[in-house]
PDB file of C-alpha atoms and ligand atoms in Angstrom:
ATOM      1  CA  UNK A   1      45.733-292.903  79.478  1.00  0.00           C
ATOM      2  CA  UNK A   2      42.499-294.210  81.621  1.00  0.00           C
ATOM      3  CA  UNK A   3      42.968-291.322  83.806  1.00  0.00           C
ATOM      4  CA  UNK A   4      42.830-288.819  81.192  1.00  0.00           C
ATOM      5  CA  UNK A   5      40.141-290.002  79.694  1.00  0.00           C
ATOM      6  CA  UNK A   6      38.397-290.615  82.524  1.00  0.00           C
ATOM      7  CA  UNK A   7      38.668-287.057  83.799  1.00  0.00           C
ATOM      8  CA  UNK A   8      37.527-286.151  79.971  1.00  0.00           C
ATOM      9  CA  UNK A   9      34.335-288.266  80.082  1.00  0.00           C
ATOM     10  CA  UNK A  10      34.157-285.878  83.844  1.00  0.00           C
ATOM     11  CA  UNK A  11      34.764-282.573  82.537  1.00  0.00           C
ATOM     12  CA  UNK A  12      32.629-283.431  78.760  1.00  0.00           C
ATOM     13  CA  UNK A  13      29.322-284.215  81.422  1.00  0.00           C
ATOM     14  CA  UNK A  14      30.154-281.204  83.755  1.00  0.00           C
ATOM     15  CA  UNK A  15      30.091-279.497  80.457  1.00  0.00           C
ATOM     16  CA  UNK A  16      26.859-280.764  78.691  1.00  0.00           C
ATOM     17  CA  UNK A  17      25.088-279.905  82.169  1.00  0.00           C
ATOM     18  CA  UNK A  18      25.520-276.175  81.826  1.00  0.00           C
ATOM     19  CA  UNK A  19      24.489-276.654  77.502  1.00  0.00           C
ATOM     20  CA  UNK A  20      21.530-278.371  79.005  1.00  0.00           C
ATOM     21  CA  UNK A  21      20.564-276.131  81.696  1.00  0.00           C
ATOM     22  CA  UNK A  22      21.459-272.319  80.050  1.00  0.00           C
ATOM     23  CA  UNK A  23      18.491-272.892  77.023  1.00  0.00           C
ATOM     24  CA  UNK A  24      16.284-273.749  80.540  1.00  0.00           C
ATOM     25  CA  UNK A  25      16.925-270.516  81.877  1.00  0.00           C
ATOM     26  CA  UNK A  26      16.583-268.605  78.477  1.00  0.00           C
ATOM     27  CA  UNK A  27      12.842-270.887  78.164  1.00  0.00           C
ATOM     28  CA  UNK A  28      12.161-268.798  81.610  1.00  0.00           C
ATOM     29  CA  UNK A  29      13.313-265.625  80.613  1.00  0.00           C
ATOM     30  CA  UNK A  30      11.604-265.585  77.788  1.00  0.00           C
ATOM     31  CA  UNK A  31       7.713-266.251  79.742  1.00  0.00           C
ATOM     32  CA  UNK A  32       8.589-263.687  82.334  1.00  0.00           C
ATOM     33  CA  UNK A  33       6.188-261.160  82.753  1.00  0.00           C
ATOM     34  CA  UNK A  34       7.876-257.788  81.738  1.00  0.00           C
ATOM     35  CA  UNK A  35       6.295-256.073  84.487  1.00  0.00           C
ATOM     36  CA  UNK A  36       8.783-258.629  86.709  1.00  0.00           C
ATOM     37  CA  UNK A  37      11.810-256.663  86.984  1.00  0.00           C
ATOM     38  CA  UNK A  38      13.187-258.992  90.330  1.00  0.00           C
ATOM     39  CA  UNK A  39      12.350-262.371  88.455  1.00  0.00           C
ATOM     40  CA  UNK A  40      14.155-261.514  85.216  1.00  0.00           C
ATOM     41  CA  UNK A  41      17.158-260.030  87.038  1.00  0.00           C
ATOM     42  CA  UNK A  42      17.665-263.215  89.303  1.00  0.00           C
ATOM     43  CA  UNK A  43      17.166-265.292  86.306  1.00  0.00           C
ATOM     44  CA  UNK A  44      19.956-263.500  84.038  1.00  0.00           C
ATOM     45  CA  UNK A  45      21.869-263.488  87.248  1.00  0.00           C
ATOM     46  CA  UNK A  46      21.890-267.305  87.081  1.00  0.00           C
ATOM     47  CA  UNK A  47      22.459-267.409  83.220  1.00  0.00           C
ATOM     48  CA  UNK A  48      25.512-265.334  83.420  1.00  0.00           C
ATOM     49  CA  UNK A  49      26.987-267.189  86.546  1.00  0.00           C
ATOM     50  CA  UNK A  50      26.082-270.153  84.702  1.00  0.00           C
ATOM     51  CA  UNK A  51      27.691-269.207  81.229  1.00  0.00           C
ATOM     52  CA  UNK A  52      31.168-268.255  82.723  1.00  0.00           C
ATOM     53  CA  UNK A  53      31.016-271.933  84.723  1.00  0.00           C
ATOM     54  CA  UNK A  54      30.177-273.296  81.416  1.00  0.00           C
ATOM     55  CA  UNK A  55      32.714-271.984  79.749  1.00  0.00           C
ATOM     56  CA  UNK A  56      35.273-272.975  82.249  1.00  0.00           C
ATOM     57  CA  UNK A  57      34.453-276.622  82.005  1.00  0.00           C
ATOM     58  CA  UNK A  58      34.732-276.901  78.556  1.00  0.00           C
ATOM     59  CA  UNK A  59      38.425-275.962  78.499  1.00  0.00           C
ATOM     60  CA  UNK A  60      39.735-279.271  80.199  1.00  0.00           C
ATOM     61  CA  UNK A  61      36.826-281.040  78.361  1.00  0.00           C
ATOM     62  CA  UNK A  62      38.344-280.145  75.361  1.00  0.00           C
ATOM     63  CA  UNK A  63      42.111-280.039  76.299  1.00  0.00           C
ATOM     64  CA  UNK A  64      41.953-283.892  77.505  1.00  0.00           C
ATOM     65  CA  UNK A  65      40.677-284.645  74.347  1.00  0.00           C
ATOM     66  CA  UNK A  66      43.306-283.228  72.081  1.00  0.00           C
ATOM     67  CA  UNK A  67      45.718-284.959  75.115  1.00  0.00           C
ATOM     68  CA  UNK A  68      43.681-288.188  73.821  1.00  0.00           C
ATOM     69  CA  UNK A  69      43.918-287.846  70.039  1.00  0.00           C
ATOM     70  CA  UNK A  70      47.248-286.007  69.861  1.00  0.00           C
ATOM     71  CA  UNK A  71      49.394-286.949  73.043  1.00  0.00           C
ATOM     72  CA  UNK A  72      48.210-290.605  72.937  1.00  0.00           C
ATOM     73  CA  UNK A  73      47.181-291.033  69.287  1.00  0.00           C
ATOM     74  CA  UNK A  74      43.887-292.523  69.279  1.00  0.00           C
ATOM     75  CA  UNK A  75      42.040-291.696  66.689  1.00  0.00           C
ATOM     76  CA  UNK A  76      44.534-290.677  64.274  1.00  0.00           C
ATOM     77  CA  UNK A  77      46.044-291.779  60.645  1.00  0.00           C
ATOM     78  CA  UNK A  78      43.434-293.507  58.322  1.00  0.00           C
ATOM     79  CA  UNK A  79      40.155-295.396  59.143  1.00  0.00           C
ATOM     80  CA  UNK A  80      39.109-293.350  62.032  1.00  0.00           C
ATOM     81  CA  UNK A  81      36.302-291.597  60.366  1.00  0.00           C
ATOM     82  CA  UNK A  82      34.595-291.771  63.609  1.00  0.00           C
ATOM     83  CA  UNK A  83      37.806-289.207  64.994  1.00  0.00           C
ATOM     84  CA  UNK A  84      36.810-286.981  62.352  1.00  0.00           C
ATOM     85  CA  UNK A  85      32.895-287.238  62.480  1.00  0.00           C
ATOM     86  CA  UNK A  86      33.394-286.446  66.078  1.00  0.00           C
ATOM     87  CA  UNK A  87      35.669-283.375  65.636  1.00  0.00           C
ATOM     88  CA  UNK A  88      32.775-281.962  63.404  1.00  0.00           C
ATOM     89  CA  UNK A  89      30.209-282.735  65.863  1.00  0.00           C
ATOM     90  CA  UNK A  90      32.915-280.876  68.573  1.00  0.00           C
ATOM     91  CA  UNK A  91      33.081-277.872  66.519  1.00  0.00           C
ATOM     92  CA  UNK A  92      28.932-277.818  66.014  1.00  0.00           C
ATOM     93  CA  UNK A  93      28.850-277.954  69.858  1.00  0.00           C
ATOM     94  CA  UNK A  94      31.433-274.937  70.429  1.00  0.00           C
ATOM     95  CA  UNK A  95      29.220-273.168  67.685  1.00  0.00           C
ATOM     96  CA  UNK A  96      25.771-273.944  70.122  1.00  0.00           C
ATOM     97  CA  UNK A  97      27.922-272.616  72.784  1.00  0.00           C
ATOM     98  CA  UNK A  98      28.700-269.427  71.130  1.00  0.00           C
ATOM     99  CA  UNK A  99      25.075-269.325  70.432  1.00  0.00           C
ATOM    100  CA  UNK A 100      24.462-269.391  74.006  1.00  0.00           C
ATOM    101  CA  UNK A 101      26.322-266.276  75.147  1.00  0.00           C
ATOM    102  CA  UNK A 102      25.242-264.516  72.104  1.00  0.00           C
ATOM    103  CA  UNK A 103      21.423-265.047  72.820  1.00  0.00           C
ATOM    104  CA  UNK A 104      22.386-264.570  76.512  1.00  0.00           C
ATOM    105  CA  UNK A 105      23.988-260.875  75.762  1.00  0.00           C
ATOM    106  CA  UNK A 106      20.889-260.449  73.920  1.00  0.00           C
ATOM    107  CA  UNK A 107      18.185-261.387  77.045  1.00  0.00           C
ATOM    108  CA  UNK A 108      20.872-258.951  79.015  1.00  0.00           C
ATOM    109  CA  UNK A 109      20.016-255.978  76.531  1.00  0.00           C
ATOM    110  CA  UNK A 110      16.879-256.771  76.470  1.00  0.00           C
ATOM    111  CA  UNK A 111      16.933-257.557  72.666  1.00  0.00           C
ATOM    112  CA  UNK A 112      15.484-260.806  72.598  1.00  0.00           C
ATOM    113  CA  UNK A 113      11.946-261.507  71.140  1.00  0.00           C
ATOM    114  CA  UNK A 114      11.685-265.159  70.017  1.00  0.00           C
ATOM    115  CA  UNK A 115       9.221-267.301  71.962  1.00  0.00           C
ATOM    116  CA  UNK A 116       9.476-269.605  74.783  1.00  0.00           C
ATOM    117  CA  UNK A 117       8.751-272.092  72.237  1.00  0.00           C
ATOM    118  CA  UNK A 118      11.631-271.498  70.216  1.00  0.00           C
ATOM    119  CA  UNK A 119      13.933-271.739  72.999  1.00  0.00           C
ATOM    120  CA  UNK A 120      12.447-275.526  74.189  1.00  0.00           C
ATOM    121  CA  UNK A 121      13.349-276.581  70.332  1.00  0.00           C
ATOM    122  CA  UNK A 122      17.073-274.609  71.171  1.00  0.00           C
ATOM    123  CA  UNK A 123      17.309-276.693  73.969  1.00  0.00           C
ATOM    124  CA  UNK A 124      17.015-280.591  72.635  1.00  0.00           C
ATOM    125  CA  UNK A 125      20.221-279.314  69.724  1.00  0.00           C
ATOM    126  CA  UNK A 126      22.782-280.516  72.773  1.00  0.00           C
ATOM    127  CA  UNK A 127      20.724-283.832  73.414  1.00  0.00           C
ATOM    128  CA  UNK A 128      21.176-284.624  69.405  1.00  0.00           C
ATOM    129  CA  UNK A 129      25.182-283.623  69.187  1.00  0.00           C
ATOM    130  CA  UNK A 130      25.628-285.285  72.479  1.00  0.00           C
ATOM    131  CA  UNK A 131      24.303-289.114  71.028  1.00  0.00           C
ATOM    132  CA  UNK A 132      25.869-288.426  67.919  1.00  0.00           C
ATOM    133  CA  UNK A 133      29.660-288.079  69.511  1.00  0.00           C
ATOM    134  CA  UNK A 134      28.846-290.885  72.349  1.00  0.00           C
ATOM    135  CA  UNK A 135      28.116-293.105  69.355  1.00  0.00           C
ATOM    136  CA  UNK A 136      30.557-292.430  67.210  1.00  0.00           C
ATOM    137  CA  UNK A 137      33.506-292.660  70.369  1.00  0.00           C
ATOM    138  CA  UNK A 138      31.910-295.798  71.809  1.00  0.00           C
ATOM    139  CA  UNK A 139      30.824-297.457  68.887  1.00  0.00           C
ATOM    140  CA  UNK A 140      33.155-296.407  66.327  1.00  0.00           C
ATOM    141  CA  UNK A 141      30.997-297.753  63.545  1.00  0.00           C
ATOM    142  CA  UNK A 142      33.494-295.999  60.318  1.00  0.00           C
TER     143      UNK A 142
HETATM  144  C1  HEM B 201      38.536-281.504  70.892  1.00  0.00           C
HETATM  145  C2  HEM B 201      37.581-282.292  71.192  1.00  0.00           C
HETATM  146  C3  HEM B 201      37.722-283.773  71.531  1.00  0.00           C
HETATM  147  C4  HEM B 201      38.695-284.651  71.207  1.00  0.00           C
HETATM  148  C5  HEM B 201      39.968-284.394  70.394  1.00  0.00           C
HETATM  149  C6  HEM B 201      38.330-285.950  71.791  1.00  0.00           C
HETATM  150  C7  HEM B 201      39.100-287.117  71.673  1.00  0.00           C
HETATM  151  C8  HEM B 201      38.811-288.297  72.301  1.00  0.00           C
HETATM  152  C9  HEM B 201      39.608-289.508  72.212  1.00  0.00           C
HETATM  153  C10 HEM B 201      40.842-289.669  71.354  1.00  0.00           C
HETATM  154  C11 HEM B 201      39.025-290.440  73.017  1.00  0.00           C
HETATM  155  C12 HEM B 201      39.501-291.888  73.292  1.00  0.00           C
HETATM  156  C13 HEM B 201      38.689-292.827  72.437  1.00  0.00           C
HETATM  157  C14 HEM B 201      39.033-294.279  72.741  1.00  0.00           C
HETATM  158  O1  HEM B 201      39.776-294.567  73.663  1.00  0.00           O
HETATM  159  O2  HEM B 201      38.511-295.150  72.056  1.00  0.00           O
HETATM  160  C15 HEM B 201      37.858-289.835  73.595  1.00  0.00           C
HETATM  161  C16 HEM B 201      37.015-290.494  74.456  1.00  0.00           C
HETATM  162  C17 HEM B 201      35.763-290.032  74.706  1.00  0.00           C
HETATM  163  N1  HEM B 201      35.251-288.809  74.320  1.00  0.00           N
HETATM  164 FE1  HEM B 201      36.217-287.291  73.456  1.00  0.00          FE
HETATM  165  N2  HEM B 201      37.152-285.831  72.456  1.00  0.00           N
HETATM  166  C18 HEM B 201      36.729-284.517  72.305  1.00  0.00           C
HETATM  167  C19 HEM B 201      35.561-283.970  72.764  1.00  0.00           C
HETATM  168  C20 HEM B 201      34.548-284.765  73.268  1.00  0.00           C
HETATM  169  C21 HEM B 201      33.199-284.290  73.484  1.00  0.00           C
HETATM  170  C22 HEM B 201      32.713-282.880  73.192  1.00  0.00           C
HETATM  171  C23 HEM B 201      32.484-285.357  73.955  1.00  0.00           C
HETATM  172  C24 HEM B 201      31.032-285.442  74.331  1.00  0.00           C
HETATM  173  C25 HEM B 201      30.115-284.744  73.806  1.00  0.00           C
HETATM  174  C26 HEM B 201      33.396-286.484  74.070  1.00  0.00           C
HETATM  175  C27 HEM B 201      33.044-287.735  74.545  1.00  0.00           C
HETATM  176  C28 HEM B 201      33.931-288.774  74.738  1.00  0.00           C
HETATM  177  C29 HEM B 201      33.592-290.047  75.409  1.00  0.00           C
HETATM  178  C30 HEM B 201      32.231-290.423  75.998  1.00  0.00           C
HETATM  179  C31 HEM B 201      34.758-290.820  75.405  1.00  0.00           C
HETATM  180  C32 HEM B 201      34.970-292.238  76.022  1.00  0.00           C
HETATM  181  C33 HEM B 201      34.814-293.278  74.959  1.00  0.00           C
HETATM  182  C34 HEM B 201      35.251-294.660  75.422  1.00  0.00           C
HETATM  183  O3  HEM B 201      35.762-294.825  76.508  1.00  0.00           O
HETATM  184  O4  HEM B 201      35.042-295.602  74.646  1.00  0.00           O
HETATM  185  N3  HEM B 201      34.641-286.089  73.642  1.00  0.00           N
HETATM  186  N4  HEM B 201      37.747-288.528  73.150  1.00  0.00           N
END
């Protein structure tokens, strides 16, 4: 059981690191120049490379942690509100994902028009759901 959550607590930072990074890239697209054709391509370059490696890492991420809860129980049957705080905060983090490759398709068609400033807000939603589940799994406090 130590291994597979080990390699969970792995895969869930590999995963935060691309949630954390993507909204970075977005903040640059959205202060580049339009006349800078090169700088916006290599950027969107790096967002979509980055996206798809995101997306990869959340799969085990997730997978050892239904291993966790379903396979070796933890978490389940009453008093383990913390098991189902933390699948809500779970599902609020797959929904800032989606958010991700929607905004990312939109920098890609060149349909995006909020500010830089909106994006640097976007971009501390992953540092709030990411304290709320390490909480709630660590300390457990309902
Ligand atoms: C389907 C989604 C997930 C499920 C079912 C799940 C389930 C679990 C379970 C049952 C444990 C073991 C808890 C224990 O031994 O006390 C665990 C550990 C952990 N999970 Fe998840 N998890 C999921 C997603 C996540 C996500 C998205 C994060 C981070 C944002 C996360 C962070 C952690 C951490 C840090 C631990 C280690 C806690 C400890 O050792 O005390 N998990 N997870």
């Amino acid at each position: 059981m130590l291994w597979v959550k080990s390699f969970h607590i792995v895969f869930v930072a590999s995963w935060f690191a691309g949630l954390f990074y993507l909204p970075r890239i977005f903040v640059n697209l959205a202060m580049v120049p339009p006349e800078s054709v090169a700088e916006r391509e290599r950027l969107l370059l790096m967002a979509r490379k980055l996206m798809r490696f995101t997306t990869i890492l959340a799969v085990p991420a997730l997978a050892l942690g239904l291993w966790l809860w379903l396979g070796y129980g933890i978490g389940r049957g009453a008093g383990n509100g913390w098991m189902h705080a933390k699948l809500v905060a779970v599902v609020l983090i797959l929904g800032y994902h989606h958010a991700c490759g929607l905004l990312l398709r939109r920098f890609v068609q060149g349909a995006q028009r909020r500010s830089h400033v909106w994006y640097r807000w976007f971009n501390e939603v992953p540092v709030i759901l990411l304290v709320a589940v390490v909480v709630l799994v660590v300390v457990k406090p309902f």
